[in-house]
Amino acid sequence: MNLHSKDFGKDFIWGVSSSAYQTEGAHDVDLKGFSIWDEFSNQKKKIAKNHNGNVACHFYHHYSDDLKLMQSMGIKNFRFSISWARILPNGHGVVNLKGVDFYNRLINHCLELGITPWITLYHWDLPLELEKKGGWTNRDIVRWFTEYVSVCVKSFGDRVKNWMVLNEPLVFTGAGYFLGIHAPGKKGLSNFLAAVHHVTLCQAEGARVIRNLLPDANIGTTFSSSHVDPYTNSEKDIEAARKVDVLLNRLFIEPALGMSYPFKKMPLINRIEKYMKADDEKLLVFDFDFIGVQNYTREVVKHSLFTPFFKASIVKAEKRNVPLTAMNWEIYPEGIYHVLKLYNEYPGIKKIYITENGAAFHDEPVNGKVNDLKRINFYKGYLQQVLRAKQEGVKVEGYFSWSFTDNFEWAEGYSPRFGLVYVDFENQQRIIKESAYWFKNFLTVPHKVTKPHSVW
Ligand code: FCB
């Protein structure tokens, strides 16, 4: 069946996603402060091949050409993030007008080209100065974060209606404060739980700042989400899968909806109470206009006695004889259908956008072309499942592909390529991949065929 954007209805929002650290480069220009990612990725052996984001896609200098390319592909919505340390080099206090100016130029250029900007306020690049004071483990971050949000909304809110408070809180707290494989490289349950609570507070407090300053804003926040299946039908595996589902999909949304942390389903995180003050439960709640669901794969989980805390472990996709992307993530289109259903079941969620979905493959230009058929098939398969959910009444109203260009893929460096547009990181040349042409075609509204006048 030939899928077309019009099948999703005329008001459905289509766009592409990116983030500041993964694309901007220019890590030390125009008075920008360093972020935890500047520091982490410039250490040895933290990132594959010792890559870093110092230059990335040079988006800071290249944004105008990239936006024109985006426009030529028929893309009308662009989700990008703001680098906190460009705006407030110390995390709080003095505002860097050159940083504000960059985002003003970026936003204005989007609008000139008919592209609607969607801002993510926090996509993982915490100002390093704040990390020196404990970062997300320090409750003062609520003050720092709300100050930052307020500067952004006052600077850009006259032109930007769509705001996302956080990008994937579980990933940046889990990888950055529990496993230590992302910046700032901290480990352990105490760091993790303190960070989780302060992040969840900021999720709601940041949203309240936007609401107060911009009552008509469309306010959301985004979550990483993966459908979870048990490895076997044994009770132990089913129980392990349930715990992992709580952790991966429900930990940050339930307190925002007024359901508190999912304690009962997972007693271990009870320990988070240590970081909570008397009225915190209420402060965690915010009535978001939308939830951004980000999905790539599914997880298969089995009981594991030796895994500390969770007693559950993920059965790697490489061991399951399933189709894989270059990240070794299983290609599992039905997964996006299931996570849409999962979020749709919460009565408090009003509207869902897929704010990230896409795949990395080993793309190589041949005679100036990148023929990424696998990516086209990935998009077709996943979009079909989004449509299936929509047709069953799920309130999904938009879809953003990850990502517009290839970029810096965190701990994996530049090898995994997620873009619709290929980037040659040696010379910053762009090549429009076949998947981008496919996407353009998918988005293009067919002209109405009018009957030709009869000619005498
Ligand atoms: C998500 C991140 C995004 C990108 C994709 C592949 O977890 O939000 O920045 O790295 O994965």
Short mmCIF file of C-alpha atoms and ligand atoms in Angstrom, two decimals:
data_model
loop_
_atom_site.label_atom_id
_atom_site.label_comp_id
_atom_site.label_asym_id
_atom_site.label_seq_id
_atom_site.Cartn_x
_atom_site.Cartn_y
_atom_site.Cartn_z
CA MET A 1 0.00 0.00 0.00
CA ASN A 2 1.25 3.47 -0.86
CA LEU A 3 1.36 5.58 2.27
CA HIS A 4 0.84 9.34 2.03
CA SER A 5 0.78 12.13 4.61
CA LYS A 6 -2.77 13.02 3.62
CA ASP A 7 -3.93 9.70 5.13
CA PHE A 8 -3.20 11.25 8.54
CA GLY A 9 -5.53 14.22 8.00
CA LYS A 10 -4.80 17.78 6.96
CA ASP A 11 -4.03 19.09 10.46
CA PHE A 12 -1.43 16.44 11.29
CA ILE A 13 1.95 18.06 12.02
CA TRP A 14 5.01 16.82 10.14
CA GLY A 15 8.53 17.84 11.00
CA VAL A 16 12.13 16.95 11.75
CA SER A 17 14.05 16.98 15.06
CA SER A 18 17.56 17.85 16.13
CA SER A 19 19.41 19.08 19.22
CA ALA A 20 21.96 21.78 20.00
CA TYR A 21 24.94 19.72 21.15
CA GLN A 22 24.55 17.16 18.40
CA THR A 23 24.61 19.71 15.56
CA GLU A 24 25.73 23.23 16.46
CA GLY A 25 29.48 22.86 17.04
CA ALA A 26 31.00 26.31 17.80
CA HIS A 27 31.43 25.03 21.34
CA ASP A 28 33.65 27.91 22.47
CA VAL A 29 32.63 30.90 20.38
CA ASP A 30 30.67 34.06 21.13
CA LEU A 31 31.11 33.78 24.92
CA LYS A 32 29.35 30.42 25.19
CA GLY A 33 29.99 28.61 28.48
CA PHE A 34 31.02 24.95 28.46
CA SER A 35 28.45 22.25 29.04
CA ILE A 36 28.85 18.82 30.63
CA TRP A 37 29.01 17.37 27.12
CA ASP A 38 31.88 19.67 26.10
CA GLU A 39 33.79 18.42 29.09
CA PHE A 40 32.80 14.73 28.87
CA SER A 41 33.39 14.26 25.15
CA ASN A 42 36.80 15.92 25.28
CA GLN A 43 38.05 13.33 27.77
CA LYS A 44 39.78 10.24 26.39
CA LYS A 45 37.86 6.98 25.99
CA LYS A 46 34.41 8.33 26.78
CA ILE A 47 33.12 8.47 23.22
CA ALA A 48 33.64 5.94 20.40
CA LYS A 49 36.77 6.84 18.41
CA ASN A 50 37.30 9.74 20.84
CA HIS A 51 34.90 11.88 18.83
CA ASN A 52 33.47 15.07 20.32
CA GLY A 53 30.85 17.67 19.44
CA ASN A 54 33.21 20.65 19.15
CA VAL A 55 32.40 21.08 15.47
CA ALA A 56 29.57 18.59 14.82
CA CYS A 57 27.51 19.77 11.79
CA HIS A 58 28.64 23.37 12.15
CA PHE A 59 24.98 24.23 12.38
CA TYR A 60 25.87 27.41 14.29
CA HIS A 61 27.37 28.73 11.04
CA HIS A 62 25.49 26.55 8.57
CA TYR A 63 21.94 27.05 9.84
CA SER A 64 20.78 29.25 6.99
CA ASP A 65 21.74 26.75 4.27
CA ASP A 66 20.36 23.85 6.30
CA LEU A 67 17.03 25.60 6.77
CA LYS A 68 16.82 26.32 3.05
CA LEU A 69 17.44 22.65 2.36
CA MET A 70 14.71 21.80 4.86
CA GLN A 71 12.31 24.13 3.09
CA SER A 72 13.17 22.61 -0.28
CA MET A 73 12.18 19.22 1.14
CA GLY A 74 8.72 20.51 2.04
CA ILE A 75 9.38 20.32 5.81
CA LYS A 76 7.27 22.83 7.72
CA ASN A 77 8.14 22.11 11.37
CA PHE A 78 11.56 22.04 12.97
CA ARG A 79 12.23 20.83 16.51
CA PHE A 80 15.59 21.99 17.88
CA SER A 81 16.98 22.64 21.35
CA ILE A 82 18.58 25.63 23.00
CA SER A 83 22.02 25.35 24.51
CA TRP A 84 21.59 26.56 28.09
CA ALA A 85 25.29 27.51 28.34
CA ARG A 86 25.05 29.71 25.22
CA ILE A 87 22.30 31.74 26.89
CA LEU A 88 23.65 31.65 30.46
CA PRO A 89 27.37 30.74 30.36
CA ASN A 90 27.42 30.13 34.13
CA GLY A 91 24.02 28.45 34.14
CA HIS A 92 22.43 31.42 35.88
CA GLY A 93 23.13 35.13 36.34
CA VAL A 94 24.54 37.05 33.39
CA VAL A 95 22.76 36.53 30.07
CA ASN A 96 24.96 36.16 26.97
CA LEU A 97 23.35 38.41 24.36
CA LYS A 98 25.37 36.80 21.57
CA GLY A 99 23.78 33.46 22.41
CA VAL A 100 20.31 35.02 22.46
CA ASP A 101 21.13 36.64 19.11
CA PHE A 102 21.98 33.26 17.52
CA TYR A 103 18.60 31.78 18.43
CA ASN A 104 16.85 34.99 17.35
CA ARG A 105 18.44 34.66 13.92
CA LEU A 106 17.62 30.96 13.76
CA ILE A 107 13.97 31.49 14.75
CA ASN A 108 13.53 34.46 12.42
CA HIS A 109 15.00 32.53 9.53
CA CYS A 110 12.66 29.60 10.18
CA LEU A 111 9.71 31.97 10.10
CA GLU A 112 10.90 33.68 6.92
CA LEU A 113 11.03 30.28 5.23
CA GLY A 114 7.60 29.21 6.47
CA ILE A 115 9.03 26.71 8.99
CA THR A 116 7.46 26.63 12.46
CA PRO A 117 10.02 26.42 15.30
CA TRP A 118 9.48 23.89 18.13
CA ILE A 119 11.86 24.48 21.02
CA THR A 120 13.20 21.86 23.42
CA LEU A 121 14.57 23.68 26.47
CA TYR A 122 16.80 20.91 27.77
CA HIS A 123 18.39 18.31 25.49
CA TRP A 124 21.13 17.12 27.88
CA ASP A 125 23.79 19.86 27.70
CA LEU A 126 23.81 21.18 31.27
CA PRO A 127 26.15 24.15 31.88
CA LEU A 128 29.36 22.77 33.36
CA GLU A 129 29.36 25.42 36.10
CA LEU A 130 26.12 23.96 37.44
CA GLU A 131 27.48 20.41 37.37
CA LYS A 132 30.34 21.62 39.55
CA LYS A 133 27.68 22.41 42.14
CA GLY A 134 26.09 18.96 41.82
CA GLY A 135 24.06 19.46 38.65
CA TRP A 136 20.77 17.57 38.67
CA THR A 137 21.57 16.04 42.07
CA ASN A 138 21.36 19.50 43.71
CA ARG A 139 17.84 20.77 44.44
CA ASP A 140 18.98 24.33 43.66
CA ILE A 141 18.66 23.29 40.04
CA VAL A 142 14.96 24.10 40.26
CA ARG A 143 15.91 27.77 40.75
CA TRP A 144 18.57 27.69 38.03
CA PHE A 145 16.35 25.91 35.55
CA THR A 146 13.32 28.16 36.03
CA GLU A 147 15.54 31.22 35.60
CA TYR A 148 16.86 29.78 32.31
CA VAL A 149 13.35 28.91 31.10
CA SER A 150 12.17 32.39 31.91
CA VAL A 151 15.03 34.01 29.93
CA CYS A 152 14.20 31.81 26.91
CA VAL A 153 10.48 32.43 27.01
CA LYS A 154 10.93 36.19 27.45
CA SER A 155 13.45 36.28 24.59
CA PHE A 156 11.70 34.05 22.05
CA GLY A 157 8.07 33.69 23.20
CA ASP A 158 6.85 36.51 20.96
CA ARG A 159 7.56 34.23 17.96
CA VAL A 160 7.59 30.69 19.34
CA LYS A 161 4.38 28.97 20.40
CA ASN A 162 5.52 25.33 20.79
CA TRP A 163 7.72 24.42 23.75
CA MET A 164 9.08 21.17 25.14
CA VAL A 165 10.54 21.32 28.63
CA LEU A 166 12.80 18.24 28.62
CA ASN A 167 14.17 15.64 26.25
CA GLU A 168 13.99 12.05 27.52
CA PRO A 169 14.55 12.45 31.27
CA LEU A 170 15.11 8.73 31.80
CA VAL A 171 17.99 8.63 29.33
CA PHE A 172 19.90 11.60 30.69
CA THR A 173 19.40 10.61 34.33
CA GLY A 174 19.96 6.89 33.67
CA ALA A 175 22.96 7.14 31.34
CA GLY A 176 24.41 10.29 32.97
CA TYR A 177 23.81 9.74 36.70
CA PHE A 178 23.35 5.97 37.12
CA LEU A 179 25.45 4.17 34.50
CA GLY A 180 28.01 6.93 33.93
CA ILE A 181 28.15 6.33 30.16
CA HIS A 182 26.86 9.80 29.26
CA ALA A 183 27.82 13.21 30.66
CA PRO A 184 28.44 13.98 33.45
CA GLY A 185 29.55 10.35 33.99
CA LYS A 186 28.15 9.90 37.50
CA LYS A 187 27.09 6.50 38.85
CA GLY A 188 24.94 4.88 41.50
CA LEU A 189 21.39 4.71 42.79
CA SER A 190 21.65 7.79 45.05
CA ASN A 191 22.83 10.08 42.27
CA PHE A 192 20.16 8.64 40.02
CA LEU A 193 17.23 9.04 42.42
CA ALA A 194 18.24 12.56 43.46
CA ALA A 195 18.53 13.53 39.78
CA VAL A 196 15.21 11.86 38.92
CA HIS A 197 13.36 13.83 41.58
CA HIS A 198 14.89 17.21 40.70
CA VAL A 199 14.33 16.59 37.01
CA THR A 200 10.67 15.72 37.64
CA LEU A 201 10.26 18.90 39.69
CA CYS A 202 11.84 20.93 36.87
CA GLN A 203 9.62 19.23 34.32
CA ALA A 204 6.55 20.77 36.01
CA GLU A 205 8.11 23.99 37.34
CA GLY A 206 9.61 24.80 33.93
CA ALA A 207 6.23 24.22 32.29
CA ARG A 208 4.57 26.54 34.84
CA VAL A 209 7.03 29.31 33.97
CA ILE A 210 6.07 28.99 30.30
CA ARG A 211 2.35 28.96 31.11
CA ASN A 212 2.63 32.09 33.28
CA LEU A 213 4.60 34.06 30.74
CA LEU A 214 2.83 32.74 27.63
CA PRO A 215 -0.70 31.61 28.43
CA ASP A 216 -1.41 30.53 24.84
CA ALA A 217 1.72 28.41 24.41
CA ASN A 218 1.48 24.78 23.33
CA ILE A 219 3.46 23.14 26.16
CA GLY A 220 4.80 19.62 26.23
CA THR A 221 7.69 17.49 27.35
CA THR A 222 9.18 14.38 25.74
CA PHE A 223 9.78 10.80 26.85
CA SER A 224 11.87 7.94 25.53
CA SER A 225 9.53 4.99 25.20
CA SER A 226 9.92 1.38 24.20
CA HIS A 227 7.40 -1.41 24.09
CA VAL A 228 8.53 -4.15 26.50
CA ASP A 229 7.91 -7.87 25.98
CA PRO A 230 8.81 -10.71 28.35
CA TYR A 231 11.38 -13.19 26.98
CA THR A 232 9.17 -16.16 27.85
CA ASN A 233 5.71 -16.58 29.32
CA SER A 234 7.11 -17.54 32.72
CA GLU A 235 5.74 -15.52 35.63
CA LYS A 236 9.23 -14.36 36.52
CA ASP A 237 9.92 -12.98 33.05
CA ILE A 238 6.51 -11.31 32.94
CA GLU A 239 7.22 -9.65 36.30
CA ALA A 240 10.68 -8.56 35.10
CA ALA A 241 9.14 -7.03 31.95
CA ARG A 242 6.56 -5.18 34.06
CA LYS A 243 9.29 -3.60 36.20
CA VAL A 244 11.26 -2.53 33.15
CA ASP A 245 8.11 -1.08 31.57
CA VAL A 246 7.59 1.07 34.70
CA LEU A 247 11.15 2.28 34.58
CA LEU A 248 11.33 2.90 30.83
CA ASN A 249 7.87 4.26 30.16
CA ARG A 250 6.13 5.45 33.32
CA LEU A 251 8.52 6.88 35.87
CA PHE A 252 8.34 10.53 34.72
CA ILE A 253 4.84 10.75 33.25
CA GLU A 254 2.88 9.39 36.22
CA PRO A 255 3.98 12.05 38.77
CA ALA A 256 3.22 14.78 36.19
CA LEU A 257 -0.30 13.37 35.85
CA GLY A 258 -0.82 13.52 39.61
CA MET A 259 -0.41 9.75 40.08
CA SER A 260 2.85 10.18 42.08
CA TYR A 261 5.92 8.06 41.38
CA PRO A 262 4.93 4.50 40.50
CA PHE A 263 6.05 3.25 43.92
CA LYS A 264 3.68 0.40 44.31
CA LYS A 265 4.68 -1.14 41.02
CA MET A 266 8.37 -0.89 41.82
CA PRO A 267 9.22 -0.68 45.53
CA LEU A 268 12.90 0.14 44.99
CA ILE A 269 12.28 3.69 43.93
CA ASN A 270 10.63 4.28 47.30
CA ARG A 271 14.06 5.50 48.26
CA ILE A 272 13.36 8.62 46.24
CA GLU A 273 11.32 9.83 49.24
CA LYS A 274 14.58 10.79 50.85
CA TYR A 275 14.83 13.68 48.39
CA MET A 276 11.21 14.80 48.68
CA LYS A 277 9.84 17.67 50.75
CA ALA A 278 6.34 17.78 52.20
CA ASP A 279 4.52 19.47 49.31
CA ASP A 280 6.59 18.09 46.46
CA GLU A 281 3.98 15.63 45.28
CA LYS A 282 1.76 18.53 44.24
CA LEU A 283 4.64 20.40 42.63
CA LEU A 284 5.31 17.47 40.30
CA VAL A 285 1.96 17.88 38.59
CA PHE A 286 1.41 19.87 35.40
CA ASP A 287 -1.39 19.77 32.87
CA PHE A 288 0.65 19.46 29.67
CA ASP A 289 -0.96 20.32 26.34
CA PHE A 290 0.91 17.46 24.72
CA ILE A 291 3.32 14.63 25.39
CA GLY A 292 6.20 13.95 23.01
CA VAL A 293 6.68 10.21 22.52
CA GLN A 294 10.07 9.12 21.15
CA ASN A 295 10.39 5.59 19.91
CA TYR A 296 13.04 3.59 18.10
CA THR A 297 12.83 -0.04 19.16
CA ARG A 298 11.36 -2.50 21.66
CA GLU A 299 12.98 -4.30 24.57
CA VAL A 300 12.74 -7.98 25.46
CA VAL A 301 13.30 -8.65 29.15
CA LYS A 302 14.01 -11.66 31.34
CA HIS A 303 14.29 -12.30 35.04
CA SER A 304 17.87 -12.10 36.24
CA LEU A 305 18.81 -12.86 39.80
CA PHE A 306 22.20 -11.26 39.51
CA THR A 307 21.19 -7.84 38.22
CA PRO A 308 21.38 -5.45 41.17
CA PHE A 309 18.21 -3.52 42.12
CA PHE A 310 15.95 -4.58 39.27
CA LYS A 311 16.45 -8.35 39.03
CA ALA A 312 15.66 -7.99 35.36
CA SER A 313 17.86 -7.83 32.31
CA ILE A 314 17.43 -6.90 28.68
CA VAL A 315 18.00 -9.64 26.12
CA LYS A 316 20.08 -7.90 23.48
CA ALA A 317 18.56 -7.69 20.02
CA GLU A 318 21.77 -9.12 18.44
CA LYS A 319 21.05 -12.35 20.30
CA ARG A 320 17.49 -12.64 19.10
CA ASN A 321 17.97 -13.03 15.35
CA VAL A 322 15.90 -9.97 14.47
CA PRO A 323 16.46 -7.15 11.94
CA LEU A 324 18.80 -4.49 13.35
CA THR A 325 19.81 -0.88 12.74
CA ALA A 326 23.43 0.31 12.94
CA MET A 327 22.83 0.94 16.67
CA ASN A 328 22.01 -2.75 17.05
CA TRP A 329 18.46 -1.75 17.90
CA GLU A 330 15.70 -4.10 16.76
CA ILE A 331 13.56 -2.80 13.91
CA TYR A 332 10.10 -3.40 15.32
CA PRO A 333 7.42 -1.19 13.76
CA GLU A 334 4.54 -2.52 15.92
CA GLY A 335 6.42 -1.14 18.93
CA ILE A 336 5.43 2.44 18.07
CA TYR A 337 1.79 1.35 17.88
CA HIS A 338 2.01 -0.22 21.35
CA VAL A 339 3.67 2.79 23.00
CA LEU A 340 1.10 5.11 21.46
CA LYS A 341 -1.62 2.91 22.95
CA LEU A 342 0.16 2.88 26.31
CA TYR A 343 0.29 6.69 26.58
CA ASN A 344 -3.20 7.09 25.15
CA GLU A 345 -4.60 5.04 28.02
CA TYR A 346 -3.69 7.73 30.55
CA PRO A 347 -6.83 9.88 30.74
CA GLY A 348 -4.78 13.02 31.60
CA ILE A 349 -2.90 13.03 28.30
CA LYS A 350 -4.61 15.35 25.84
CA LYS A 351 -2.49 15.08 22.73
CA ILE A 352 0.53 13.07 21.60
CA TYR A 353 3.18 13.93 19.06
CA ILE A 354 5.88 11.51 18.00
CA THR A 355 8.77 13.91 18.61
CA GLU A 356 11.48 11.44 17.51
CA ASN A 357 11.55 8.32 15.35
CA GLY A 358 14.16 7.19 12.88
CA ALA A 359 17.06 4.82 12.28
CA ALA A 360 20.82 4.72 11.85
CA PHE A 361 22.31 2.74 8.98
CA HIS A 362 25.77 2.54 7.44
CA ASP A 363 25.16 5.09 4.71
CA GLU A 364 27.80 5.65 2.07
CA PRO A 365 27.68 8.04 -0.84
CA VAL A 366 28.14 6.39 -4.23
CA ASN A 367 28.53 8.77 -7.19
CA GLY A 368 27.14 11.61 -5.10
CA LYS A 369 24.04 9.69 -4.00
CA VAL A 370 23.04 7.94 -0.78
CA ASN A 371 20.65 5.14 -1.58
CA ASP A 372 19.29 4.36 1.89
CA LEU A 373 16.50 2.00 1.02
CA LYS A 374 16.59 0.46 4.51
CA ARG A 375 15.72 3.82 6.05
CA ILE A 376 12.84 4.30 3.61
CA ASN A 377 11.47 0.89 4.59
CA PHE A 378 11.94 1.73 8.27
CA TYR A 379 9.89 4.91 7.92
CA LYS A 380 7.20 3.18 5.89
CA GLY A 381 6.85 0.42 8.48
CA TYR A 382 6.71 2.73 11.51
CA LEU A 383 4.43 5.30 9.88
CA GLN A 384 2.00 2.56 8.94
CA GLN A 385 1.77 1.66 12.63
CA VAL A 386 1.29 5.31 13.66
CA LEU A 387 -1.58 5.47 11.20
CA ARG A 388 -3.02 2.24 12.59
CA ALA A 389 -3.03 3.76 16.10
CA LYS A 390 -4.57 6.99 14.82
CA GLN A 391 -7.31 5.11 13.01
CA GLU A 392 -8.09 3.30 16.27
CA GLY A 393 -8.65 6.64 18.00
CA VAL A 394 -5.25 7.34 19.56
CA LYS A 395 -4.81 11.12 19.96
CA VAL A 396 -1.60 11.26 17.93
CA GLU A 397 -1.42 14.56 16.08
CA GLY A 398 2.12 14.93 14.80
CA TYR A 399 5.34 13.20 13.81
CA PHE A 400 8.95 14.43 13.77
CA SER A 401 11.68 12.38 12.15
CA TRP A 402 15.01 11.97 13.92
CA SER A 403 16.94 13.49 12.37
CA PHE A 404 17.29 16.16 9.71
CA THR A 405 21.05 15.73 9.23
CA ASP A 406 23.50 13.10 10.42
CA ASN A 407 24.99 14.33 13.70
CA PHE A 408 26.94 13.54 16.86
CA GLU A 409 25.28 10.46 18.34
CA TRP A 410 26.41 10.91 21.98
CA ALA A 411 28.62 8.05 23.26
CA GLU A 412 28.62 6.49 19.77
CA GLY A 413 30.21 9.54 18.10
CA TYR A 414 29.67 10.20 14.39
CA SER A 415 29.51 6.63 13.07
CA PRO A 416 25.76 6.00 13.40
CA ARG A 417 24.04 8.14 10.78
CA PHE A 418 20.40 8.99 11.52
CA GLY A 419 19.89 11.83 9.03
CA LEU A 420 17.65 12.33 6.05
CA VAL A 421 20.57 14.42 4.87
CA TYR A 422 24.10 12.99 4.77
CA VAL A 423 26.89 15.08 6.30
CA ASP A 424 30.50 14.67 5.24
CA PHE A 425 32.14 15.60 8.54
CA GLU A 426 35.48 16.29 6.79
CA ASN A 427 34.19 19.17 4.70
CA GLN A 428 30.63 19.79 5.99
CA GLN A 429 29.06 18.98 2.63
CA ARG A 430 25.47 17.81 2.64
CA ILE A 431 23.95 15.15 0.35
CA ILE A 432 20.20 14.67 0.29
CA LYS A 433 19.62 10.96 0.88
CA GLU A 434 17.04 8.98 -1.09
CA SER A 435 14.99 8.74 2.13
CA ALA A 436 14.70 12.54 2.13
CA TYR A 437 13.35 12.48 -1.42
CA TRP A 438 10.94 9.77 -0.32
CA PHE A 439 9.87 11.89 2.69
CA LYS A 440 9.39 14.92 0.46
CA ASN A 441 7.18 12.91 -1.83
CA PHE A 442 5.28 11.53 1.15
CA LEU A 443 4.66 15.08 2.42
CA THR A 444 3.76 16.68 -0.88
CA VAL A 445 0.06 17.28 -1.19
CA PRO A 446 -1.06 16.00 -4.59
CA HIS A 447 -2.60 18.69 -6.76
CA LYS A 448 -6.29 18.36 -7.33
CA VAL A 449 -6.94 17.05 -10.80
CA THR A 450 -9.37 19.45 -12.42
CA LYS A 451 -11.19 18.49 -15.57
CA PRO A 452 -9.69 20.21 -18.56
CA HIS A 453 -12.02 22.64 -20.32
CA SER A 454 -13.28 21.21 -23.51
CA VAL A 455 -11.62 22.73 -26.47
CA TRP A 456 -13.64 23.60 -29.58
C1 FCB B 1 17.34 9.81 21.49
C2 FCB B 1 17.91 11.21 21.73
C3 FCB B 1 18.42 11.88 20.48
C4 FCB B 1 19.13 10.90 19.56
C5 FCB B 1 18.31 9.67 19.33
C6 FCB B 1 18.93 8.67 18.39
O1 FCB B 1 17.44 9.08 22.66
O2 FCB B 1 16.90 12.03 22.27
O3 FCB B 1 19.21 12.96 20.87
O4 FCB B 1 20.38 10.64 20.01
O5 FCB B 1 18.03 9.04 20.55
#
